[in-house]
PDB file of C-alpha atoms and ligand atoms in Angstrom:
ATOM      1  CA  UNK A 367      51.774  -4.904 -33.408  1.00 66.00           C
ATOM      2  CA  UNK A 368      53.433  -1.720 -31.757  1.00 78.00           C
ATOM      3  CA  UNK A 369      57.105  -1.924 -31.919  1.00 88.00           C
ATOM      4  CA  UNK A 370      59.218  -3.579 -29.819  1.00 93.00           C
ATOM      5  CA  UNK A 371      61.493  -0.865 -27.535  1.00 95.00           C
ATOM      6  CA  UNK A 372      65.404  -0.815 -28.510  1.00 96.00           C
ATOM      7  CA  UNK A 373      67.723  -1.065 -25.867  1.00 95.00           C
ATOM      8  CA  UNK A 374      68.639   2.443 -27.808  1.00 97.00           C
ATOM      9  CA  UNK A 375      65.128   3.853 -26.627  1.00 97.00           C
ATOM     10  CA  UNK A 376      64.942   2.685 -23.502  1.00 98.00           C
ATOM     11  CA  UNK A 377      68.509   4.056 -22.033  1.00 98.00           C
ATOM     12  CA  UNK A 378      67.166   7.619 -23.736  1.00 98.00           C
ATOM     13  CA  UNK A 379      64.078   7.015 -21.648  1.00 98.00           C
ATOM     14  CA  UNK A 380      65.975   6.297 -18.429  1.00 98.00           C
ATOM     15  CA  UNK A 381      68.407   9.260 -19.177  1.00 98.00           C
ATOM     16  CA  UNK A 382      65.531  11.829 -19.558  1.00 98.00           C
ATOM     17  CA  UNK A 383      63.795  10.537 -16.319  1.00 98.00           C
ATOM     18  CA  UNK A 384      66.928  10.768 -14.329  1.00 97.00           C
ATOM     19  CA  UNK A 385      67.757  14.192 -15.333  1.00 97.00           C
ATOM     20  CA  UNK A 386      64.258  15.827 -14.670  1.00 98.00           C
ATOM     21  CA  UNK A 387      64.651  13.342 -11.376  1.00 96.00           C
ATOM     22  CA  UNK A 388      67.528  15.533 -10.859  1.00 94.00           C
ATOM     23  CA  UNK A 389      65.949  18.758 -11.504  1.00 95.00           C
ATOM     24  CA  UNK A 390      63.262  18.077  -9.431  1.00 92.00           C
ATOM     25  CA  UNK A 391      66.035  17.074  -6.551  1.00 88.00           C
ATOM     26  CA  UNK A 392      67.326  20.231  -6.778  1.00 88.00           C
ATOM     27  CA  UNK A 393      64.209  22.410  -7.039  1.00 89.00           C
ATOM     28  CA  UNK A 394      64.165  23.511 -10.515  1.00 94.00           C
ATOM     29  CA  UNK A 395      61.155  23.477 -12.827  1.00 93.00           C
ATOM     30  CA  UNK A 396      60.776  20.602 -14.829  1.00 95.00           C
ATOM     31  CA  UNK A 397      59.031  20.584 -18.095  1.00 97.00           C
ATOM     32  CA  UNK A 398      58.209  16.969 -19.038  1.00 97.00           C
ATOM     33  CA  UNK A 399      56.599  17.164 -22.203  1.00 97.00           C
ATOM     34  CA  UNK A 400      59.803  18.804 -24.086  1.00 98.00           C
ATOM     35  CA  UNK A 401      62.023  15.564 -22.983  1.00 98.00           C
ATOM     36  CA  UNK A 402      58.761  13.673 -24.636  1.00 98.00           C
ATOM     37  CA  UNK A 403      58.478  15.729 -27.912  1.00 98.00           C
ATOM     38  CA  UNK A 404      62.849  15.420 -28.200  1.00 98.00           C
ATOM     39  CA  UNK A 405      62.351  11.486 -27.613  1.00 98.00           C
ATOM     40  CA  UNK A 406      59.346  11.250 -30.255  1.00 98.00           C
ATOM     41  CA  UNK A 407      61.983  13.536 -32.549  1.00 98.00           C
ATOM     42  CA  UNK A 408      64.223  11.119 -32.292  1.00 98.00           C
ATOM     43  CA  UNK A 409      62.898   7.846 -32.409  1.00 97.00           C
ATOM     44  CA  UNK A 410      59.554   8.270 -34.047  1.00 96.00           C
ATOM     45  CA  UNK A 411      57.931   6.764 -31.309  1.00 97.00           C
ATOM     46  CA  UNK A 412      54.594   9.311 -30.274  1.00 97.00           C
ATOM     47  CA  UNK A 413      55.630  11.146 -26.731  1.00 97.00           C
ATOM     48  CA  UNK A 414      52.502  10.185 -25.192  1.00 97.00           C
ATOM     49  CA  UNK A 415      54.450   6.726 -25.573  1.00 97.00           C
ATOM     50  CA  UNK A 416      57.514   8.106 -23.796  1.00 98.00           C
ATOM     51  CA  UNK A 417      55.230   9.705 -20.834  1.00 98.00           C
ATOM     52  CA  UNK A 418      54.200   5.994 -20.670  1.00 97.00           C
ATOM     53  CA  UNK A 419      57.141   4.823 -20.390  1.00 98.00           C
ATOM     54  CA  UNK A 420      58.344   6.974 -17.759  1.00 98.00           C
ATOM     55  CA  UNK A 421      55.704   5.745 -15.773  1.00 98.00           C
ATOM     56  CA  UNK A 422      56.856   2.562 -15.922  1.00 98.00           C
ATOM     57  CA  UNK A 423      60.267   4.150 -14.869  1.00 98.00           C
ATOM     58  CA  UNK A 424      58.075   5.535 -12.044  1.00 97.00           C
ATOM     59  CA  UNK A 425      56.854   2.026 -11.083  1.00 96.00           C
ATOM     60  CA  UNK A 426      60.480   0.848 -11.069  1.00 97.00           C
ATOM     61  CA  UNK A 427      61.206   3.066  -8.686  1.00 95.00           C
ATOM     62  CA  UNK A 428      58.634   2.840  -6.860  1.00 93.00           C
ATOM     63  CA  UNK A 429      59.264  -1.080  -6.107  1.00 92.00           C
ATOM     64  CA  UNK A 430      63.166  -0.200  -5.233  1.00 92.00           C
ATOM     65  CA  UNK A 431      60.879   1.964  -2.466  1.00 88.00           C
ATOM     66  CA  UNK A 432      62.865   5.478  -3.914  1.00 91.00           C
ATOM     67  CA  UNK A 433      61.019   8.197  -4.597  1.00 91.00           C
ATOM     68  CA  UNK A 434      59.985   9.386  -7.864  1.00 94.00           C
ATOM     69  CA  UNK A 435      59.103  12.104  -9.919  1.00 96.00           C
ATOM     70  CA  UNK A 436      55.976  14.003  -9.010  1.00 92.00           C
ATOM     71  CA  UNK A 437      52.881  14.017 -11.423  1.00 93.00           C
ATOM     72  CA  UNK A 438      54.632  10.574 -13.209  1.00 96.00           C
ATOM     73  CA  UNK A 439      52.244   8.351 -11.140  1.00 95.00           C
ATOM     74  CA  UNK A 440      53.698   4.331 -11.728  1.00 95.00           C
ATOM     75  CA  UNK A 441      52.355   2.428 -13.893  1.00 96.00           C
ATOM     76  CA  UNK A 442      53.170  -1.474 -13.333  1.00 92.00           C
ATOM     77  CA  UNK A 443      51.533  -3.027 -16.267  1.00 90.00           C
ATOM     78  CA  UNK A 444      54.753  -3.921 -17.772  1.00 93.00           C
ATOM     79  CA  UNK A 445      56.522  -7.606 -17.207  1.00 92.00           C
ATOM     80  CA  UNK A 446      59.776  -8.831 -15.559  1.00 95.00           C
ATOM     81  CA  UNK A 447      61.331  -8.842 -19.056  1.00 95.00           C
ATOM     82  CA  UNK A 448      61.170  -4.760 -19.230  1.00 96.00           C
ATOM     83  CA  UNK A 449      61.389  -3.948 -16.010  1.00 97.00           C
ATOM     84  CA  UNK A 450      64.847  -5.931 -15.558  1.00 97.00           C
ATOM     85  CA  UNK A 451      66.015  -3.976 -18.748  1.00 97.00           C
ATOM     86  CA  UNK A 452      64.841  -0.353 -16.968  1.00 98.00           C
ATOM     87  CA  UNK A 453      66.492  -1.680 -13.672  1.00 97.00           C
ATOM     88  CA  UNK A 454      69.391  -2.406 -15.032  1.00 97.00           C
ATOM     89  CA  UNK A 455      69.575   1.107 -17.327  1.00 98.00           C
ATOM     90  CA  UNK A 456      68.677   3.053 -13.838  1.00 97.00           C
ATOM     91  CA  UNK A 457      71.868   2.013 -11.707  1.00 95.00           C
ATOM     92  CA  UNK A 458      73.795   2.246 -15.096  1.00 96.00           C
ATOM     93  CA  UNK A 459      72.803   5.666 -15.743  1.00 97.00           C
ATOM     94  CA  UNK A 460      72.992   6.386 -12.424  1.00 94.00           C
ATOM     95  CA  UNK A 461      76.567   5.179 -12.261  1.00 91.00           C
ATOM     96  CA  UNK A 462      76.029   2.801  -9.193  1.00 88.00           C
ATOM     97  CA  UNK A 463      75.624  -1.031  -8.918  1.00 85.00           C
ATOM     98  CA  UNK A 464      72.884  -3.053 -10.214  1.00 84.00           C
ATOM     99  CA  UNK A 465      70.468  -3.984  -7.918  1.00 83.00           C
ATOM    100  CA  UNK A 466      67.690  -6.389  -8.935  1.00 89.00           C
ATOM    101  CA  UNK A 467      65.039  -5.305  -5.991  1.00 91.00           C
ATOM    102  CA  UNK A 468      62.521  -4.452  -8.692  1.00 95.00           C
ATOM    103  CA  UNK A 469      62.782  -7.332 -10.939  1.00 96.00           C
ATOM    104  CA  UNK A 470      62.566  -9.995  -7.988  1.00 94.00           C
ATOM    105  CA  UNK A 471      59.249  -8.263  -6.533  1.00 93.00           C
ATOM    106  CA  UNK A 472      58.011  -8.282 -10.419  1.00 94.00           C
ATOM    107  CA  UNK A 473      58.147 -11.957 -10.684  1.00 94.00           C
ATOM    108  CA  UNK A 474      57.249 -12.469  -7.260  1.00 91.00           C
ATOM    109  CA  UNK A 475      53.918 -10.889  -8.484  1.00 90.00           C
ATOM    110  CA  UNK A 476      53.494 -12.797 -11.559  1.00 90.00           C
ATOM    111  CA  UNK A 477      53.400 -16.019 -10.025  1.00 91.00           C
ATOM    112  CA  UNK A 478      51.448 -14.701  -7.619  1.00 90.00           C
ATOM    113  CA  UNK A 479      48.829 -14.644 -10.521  1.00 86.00           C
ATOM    114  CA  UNK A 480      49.668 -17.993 -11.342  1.00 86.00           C
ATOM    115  CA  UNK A 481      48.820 -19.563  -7.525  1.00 91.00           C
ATOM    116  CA  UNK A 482      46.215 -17.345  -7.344  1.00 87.00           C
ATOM    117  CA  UNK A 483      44.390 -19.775  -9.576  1.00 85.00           C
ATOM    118  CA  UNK A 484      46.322 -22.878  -8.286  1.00 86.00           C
ATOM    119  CA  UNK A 485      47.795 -22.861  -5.322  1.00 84.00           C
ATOM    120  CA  UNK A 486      47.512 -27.158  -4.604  1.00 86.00           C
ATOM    121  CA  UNK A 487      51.186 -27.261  -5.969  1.00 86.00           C
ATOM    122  CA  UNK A 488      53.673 -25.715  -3.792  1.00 88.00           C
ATOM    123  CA  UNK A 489      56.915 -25.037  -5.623  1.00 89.00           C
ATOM    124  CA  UNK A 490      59.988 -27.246  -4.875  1.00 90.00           C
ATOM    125  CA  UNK A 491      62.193 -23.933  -3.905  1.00 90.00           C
ATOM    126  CA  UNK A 492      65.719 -24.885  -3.415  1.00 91.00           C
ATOM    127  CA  UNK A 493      67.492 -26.866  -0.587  1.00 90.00           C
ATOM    128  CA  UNK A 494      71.038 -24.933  -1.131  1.00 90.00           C
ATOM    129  CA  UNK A 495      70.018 -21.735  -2.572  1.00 90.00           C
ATOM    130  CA  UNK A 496      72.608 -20.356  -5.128  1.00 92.00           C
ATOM    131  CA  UNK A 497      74.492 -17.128  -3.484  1.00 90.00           C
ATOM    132  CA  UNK A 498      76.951 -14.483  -5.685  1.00 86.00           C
ATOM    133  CA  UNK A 499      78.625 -11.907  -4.415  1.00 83.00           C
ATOM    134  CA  UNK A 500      77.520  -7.928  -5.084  1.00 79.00           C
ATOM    135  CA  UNK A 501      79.125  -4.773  -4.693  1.00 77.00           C
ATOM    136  CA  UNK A 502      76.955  -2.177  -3.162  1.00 77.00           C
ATOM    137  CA  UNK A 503      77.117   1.739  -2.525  1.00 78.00           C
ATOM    138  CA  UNK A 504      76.910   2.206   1.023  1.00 81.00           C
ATOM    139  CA  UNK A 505      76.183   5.433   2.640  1.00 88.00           C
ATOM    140  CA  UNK A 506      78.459   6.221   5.384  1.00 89.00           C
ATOM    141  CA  UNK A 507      76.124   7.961   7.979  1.00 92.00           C
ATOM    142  CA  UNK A 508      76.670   9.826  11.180  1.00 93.00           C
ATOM    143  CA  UNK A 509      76.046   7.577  14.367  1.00 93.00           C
ATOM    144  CA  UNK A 510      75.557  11.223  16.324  1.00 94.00           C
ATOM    145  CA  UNK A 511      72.552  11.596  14.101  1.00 95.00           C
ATOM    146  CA  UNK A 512      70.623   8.363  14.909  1.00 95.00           C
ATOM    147  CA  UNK A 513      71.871   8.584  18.392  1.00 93.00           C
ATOM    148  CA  UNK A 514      70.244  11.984  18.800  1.00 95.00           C
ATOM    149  CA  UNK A 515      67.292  10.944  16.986  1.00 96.00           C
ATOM    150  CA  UNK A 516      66.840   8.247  18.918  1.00 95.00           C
ATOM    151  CA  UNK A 517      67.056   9.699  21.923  1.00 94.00           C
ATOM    152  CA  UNK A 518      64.524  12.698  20.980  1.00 95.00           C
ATOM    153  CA  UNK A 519      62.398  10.187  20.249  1.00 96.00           C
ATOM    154  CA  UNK A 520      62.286   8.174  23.424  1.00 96.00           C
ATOM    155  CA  UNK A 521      60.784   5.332  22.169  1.00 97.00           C
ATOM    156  CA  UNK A 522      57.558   6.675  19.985  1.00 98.00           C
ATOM    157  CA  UNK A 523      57.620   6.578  16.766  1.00 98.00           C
ATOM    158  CA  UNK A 524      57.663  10.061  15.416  1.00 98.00           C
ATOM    159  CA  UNK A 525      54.958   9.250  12.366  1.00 98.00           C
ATOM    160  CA  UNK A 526      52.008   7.238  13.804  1.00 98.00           C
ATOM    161  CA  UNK A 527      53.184   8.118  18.100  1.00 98.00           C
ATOM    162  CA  UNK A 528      52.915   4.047  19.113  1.00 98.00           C
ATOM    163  CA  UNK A 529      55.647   2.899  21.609  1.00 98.00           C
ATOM    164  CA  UNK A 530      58.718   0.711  19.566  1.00 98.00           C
ATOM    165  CA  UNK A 531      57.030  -2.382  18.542  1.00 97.00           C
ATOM    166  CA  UNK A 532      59.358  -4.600  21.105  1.00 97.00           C
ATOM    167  CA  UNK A 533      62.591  -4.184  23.106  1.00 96.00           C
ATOM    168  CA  UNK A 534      65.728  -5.723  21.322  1.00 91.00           C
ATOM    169  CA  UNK A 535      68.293  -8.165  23.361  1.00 91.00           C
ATOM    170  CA  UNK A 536      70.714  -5.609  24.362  1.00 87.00           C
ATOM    171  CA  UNK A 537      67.716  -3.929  26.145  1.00 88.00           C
ATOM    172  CA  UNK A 538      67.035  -1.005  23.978  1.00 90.00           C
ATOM    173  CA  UNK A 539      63.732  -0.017  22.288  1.00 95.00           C
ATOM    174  CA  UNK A 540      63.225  -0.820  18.815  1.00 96.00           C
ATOM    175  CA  UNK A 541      62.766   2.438  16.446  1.00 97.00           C
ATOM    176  CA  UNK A 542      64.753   3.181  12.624  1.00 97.00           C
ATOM    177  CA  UNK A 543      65.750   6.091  11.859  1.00 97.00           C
ATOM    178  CA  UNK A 544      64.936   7.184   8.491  1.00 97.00           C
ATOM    179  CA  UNK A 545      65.950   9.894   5.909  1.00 96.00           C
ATOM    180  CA  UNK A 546      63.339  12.154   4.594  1.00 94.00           C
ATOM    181  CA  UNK A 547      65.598  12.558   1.145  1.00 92.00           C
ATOM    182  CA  UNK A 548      67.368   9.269   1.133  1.00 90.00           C
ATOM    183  CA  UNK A 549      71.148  10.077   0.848  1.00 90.00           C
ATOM    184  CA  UNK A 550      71.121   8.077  -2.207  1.00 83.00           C
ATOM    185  CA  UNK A 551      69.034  10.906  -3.503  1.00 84.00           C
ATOM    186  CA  UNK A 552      71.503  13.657  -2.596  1.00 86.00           C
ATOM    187  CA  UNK A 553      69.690  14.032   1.061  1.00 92.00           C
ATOM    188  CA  UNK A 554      71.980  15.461   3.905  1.00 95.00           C
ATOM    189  CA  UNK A 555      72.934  13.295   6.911  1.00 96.00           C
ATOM    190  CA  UNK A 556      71.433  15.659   9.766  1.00 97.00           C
ATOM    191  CA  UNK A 557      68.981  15.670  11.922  1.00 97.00           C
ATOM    192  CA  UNK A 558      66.282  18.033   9.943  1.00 97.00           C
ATOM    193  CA  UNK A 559      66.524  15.259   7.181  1.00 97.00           C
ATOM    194  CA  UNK A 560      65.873  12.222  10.066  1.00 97.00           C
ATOM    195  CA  UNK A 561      63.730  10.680  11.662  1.00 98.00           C
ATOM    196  CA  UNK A 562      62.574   7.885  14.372  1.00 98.00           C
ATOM    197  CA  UNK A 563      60.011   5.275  13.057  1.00 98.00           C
ATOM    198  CA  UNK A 564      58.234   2.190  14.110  1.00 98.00           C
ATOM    199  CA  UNK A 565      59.171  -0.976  11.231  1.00 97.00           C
ATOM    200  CA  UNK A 566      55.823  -0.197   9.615  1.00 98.00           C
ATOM    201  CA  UNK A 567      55.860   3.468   9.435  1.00 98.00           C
ATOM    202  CA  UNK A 568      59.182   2.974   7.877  1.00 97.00           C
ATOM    203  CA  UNK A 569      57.909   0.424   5.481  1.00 96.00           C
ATOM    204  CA  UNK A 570      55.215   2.477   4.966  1.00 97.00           C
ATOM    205  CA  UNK A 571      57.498   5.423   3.602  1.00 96.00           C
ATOM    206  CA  UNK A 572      59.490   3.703   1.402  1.00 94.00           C
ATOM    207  CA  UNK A 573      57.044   1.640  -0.177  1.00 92.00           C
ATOM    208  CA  UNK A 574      53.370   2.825   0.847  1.00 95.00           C
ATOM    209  CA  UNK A 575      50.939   4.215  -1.399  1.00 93.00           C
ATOM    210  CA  UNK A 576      51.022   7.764  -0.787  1.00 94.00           C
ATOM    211  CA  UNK A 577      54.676   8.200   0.551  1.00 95.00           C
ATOM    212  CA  UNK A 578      55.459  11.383  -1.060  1.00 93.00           C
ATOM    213  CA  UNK A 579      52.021  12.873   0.935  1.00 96.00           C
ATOM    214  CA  UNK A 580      52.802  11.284   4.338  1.00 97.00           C
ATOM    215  CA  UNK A 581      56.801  12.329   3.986  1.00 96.00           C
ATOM    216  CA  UNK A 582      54.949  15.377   3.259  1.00 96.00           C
ATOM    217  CA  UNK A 583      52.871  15.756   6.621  1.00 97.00           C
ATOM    218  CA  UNK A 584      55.603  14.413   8.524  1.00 97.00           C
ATOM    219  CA  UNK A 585      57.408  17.759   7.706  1.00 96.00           C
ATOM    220  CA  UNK A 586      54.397  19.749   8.555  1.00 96.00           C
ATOM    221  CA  UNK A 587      53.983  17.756  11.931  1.00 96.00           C
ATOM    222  CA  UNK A 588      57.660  17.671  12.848  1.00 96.00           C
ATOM    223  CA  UNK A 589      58.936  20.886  13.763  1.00 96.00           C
ATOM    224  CA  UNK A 590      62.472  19.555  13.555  1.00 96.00           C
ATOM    225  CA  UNK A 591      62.057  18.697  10.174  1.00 96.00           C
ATOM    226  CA  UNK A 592      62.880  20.797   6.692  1.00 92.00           C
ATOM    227  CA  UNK A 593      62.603  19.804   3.343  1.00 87.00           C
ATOM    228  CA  UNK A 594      65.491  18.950   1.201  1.00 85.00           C
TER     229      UNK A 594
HETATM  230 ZN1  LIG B1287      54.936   4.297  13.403  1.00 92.19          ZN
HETATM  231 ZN1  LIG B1288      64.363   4.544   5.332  1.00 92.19          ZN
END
C-alpha cells in the first residue's frame, strides 16, 4: 500500500507547481526535476512521485480551463477526494478564492461511469437547489478593448473565420472576446493579448485538447497578436 499524501505534501506540491507556473509566466527557464529531487529530500516520497503529482496539478488546471505548465501533460486518474484537496491548495496558494470548478466536473465524471452501466434510474436531483454565497476575483477589463475587438472583427470569428453563431436581442452579432494570457495569469488587458471568438472556439481554448498549440497558431495567424 503506497502511502497516503499529507495535507503537508500536497501544499509543497502545489507550491512548487505554482512557482515554476510562475517562472514559466514570466519567461524564465524552469528546471522541474530539482523542485522533484527537493520534494523527495524532504518527504521521502521518490520525485518521479512528485512529477506525478504535478500532473495531476496539471489536470486540475486543466478542468478550471487555465493553462498549465508546458511538458506536465494532465493526468486525471486521480478521484474527487484529491482533486478537491489540490483545488482547494491552488486558490490558497494562489491567494484568491476557492473555486470548486474542478471538483464538480470530477464527480460529474464519476457518475458518469456509474450511468454508463445503468442509466434506467434517473437521479431525483433537487426541486429547490441549495445556493451559498461566494466571493470571487473579478478582473476589471477595458470596455475600449472588446469594443475595438469587436469591431475589427466584424462578426467572424478570428480562430475558425465562421460568421457569430446568431444575432443577440439588442441586434448585435454574437462573438467573445478572449485573452490569450488570461489576466488571472498576469496577461495585459490590450488588444495584442485579445481576441474575437465564436462560443466554441472559445470553449475550445479554454478547455480543448490542444489549447496551448491552437493559442499558439492563433498568434502566428493573427498579425495583431503577441505573446505574453
Ligand atoms: Zn470560431
Ligand atoms: Zn476566454
Amino acid at each position: 500500500m503506497p502511502t497516503p499524501w499529507s495535507d503537508e505534501e500536497l501544499k509543497a506540491s502545489v507550491e512548487a507547481y505554482v512557482e515554476m507556473l510562475d517562472k514559466q509566466r514570466r519567461g524564465e527557464r524552469v528546471i522541474k526535476a530539482r523542485y522533484y529531487r527537493t520534494l523527495e529530500k524532504r518527504f521521502g516520497r521518490a520525485a518521479k512521485a512528485f512529477e506525478y503529482r504535478a500532473q495531476n496539478i496539471s489536470h486540475v488546471y486543466a478542468l478550471q480551463g487555465r493553462t498549465w505548465i508546458a511538458g506536465l501533460k494532465p493526468a486525471g486518474n486521480v478521484g474527487v477526494n484529491i482533486v478537491a484537496r489540490l483545488e482547494a491548495l491552488i486558490a490558497e496558494v494562489e491567494g484568491h478564492q476557492p473555486s470548486a470548478s474542478a471538483t464538480f466536473a470530477t464527480e460529474v465524471n464519476e457518475q458518469r461511469g456509474l450511468y454508463r452501466d445503468n442509466a434506467s434510474t434517473s437521479p431525483t436531483g433537487r426541486l429547490v437547489p441549495d445556493k451559498k454565497a461566494v466571493n470571487t476575483t473579478v478582473y476589471e477589463r477595458e470596455p475600449a478593448v472588446v469594443a475595438w475587438v469587436l469591431t475589427k472583427a466584424d462578426g467572424v470569428c478570428e480562430c475558425c473565420d465562421s460568421p457569430a453563431p446568431f444575432t443577440r436581442e439588442d441586434g448585435s452579432l454574437f462573438l467573445e472576446v478572449h485573452h490569450l494570457k488570461r489576466l488571472a495569469d498576469g496577461g495585459p488587458d490590450i488588444v495584442e493579448n485579445a481576441i474575437a471568438l465564436c462560443p466554441n472556439c472559445h470553449r475550445e481554448l479554454h478547455a480543448g485538447v490542444g489549447k496551448h498549440e491552437l493559442a499558439a497558431r492563433l498568434i502566428d495567424k493573427i498579425e495583431r497578436l503577441d505573446a505574453y
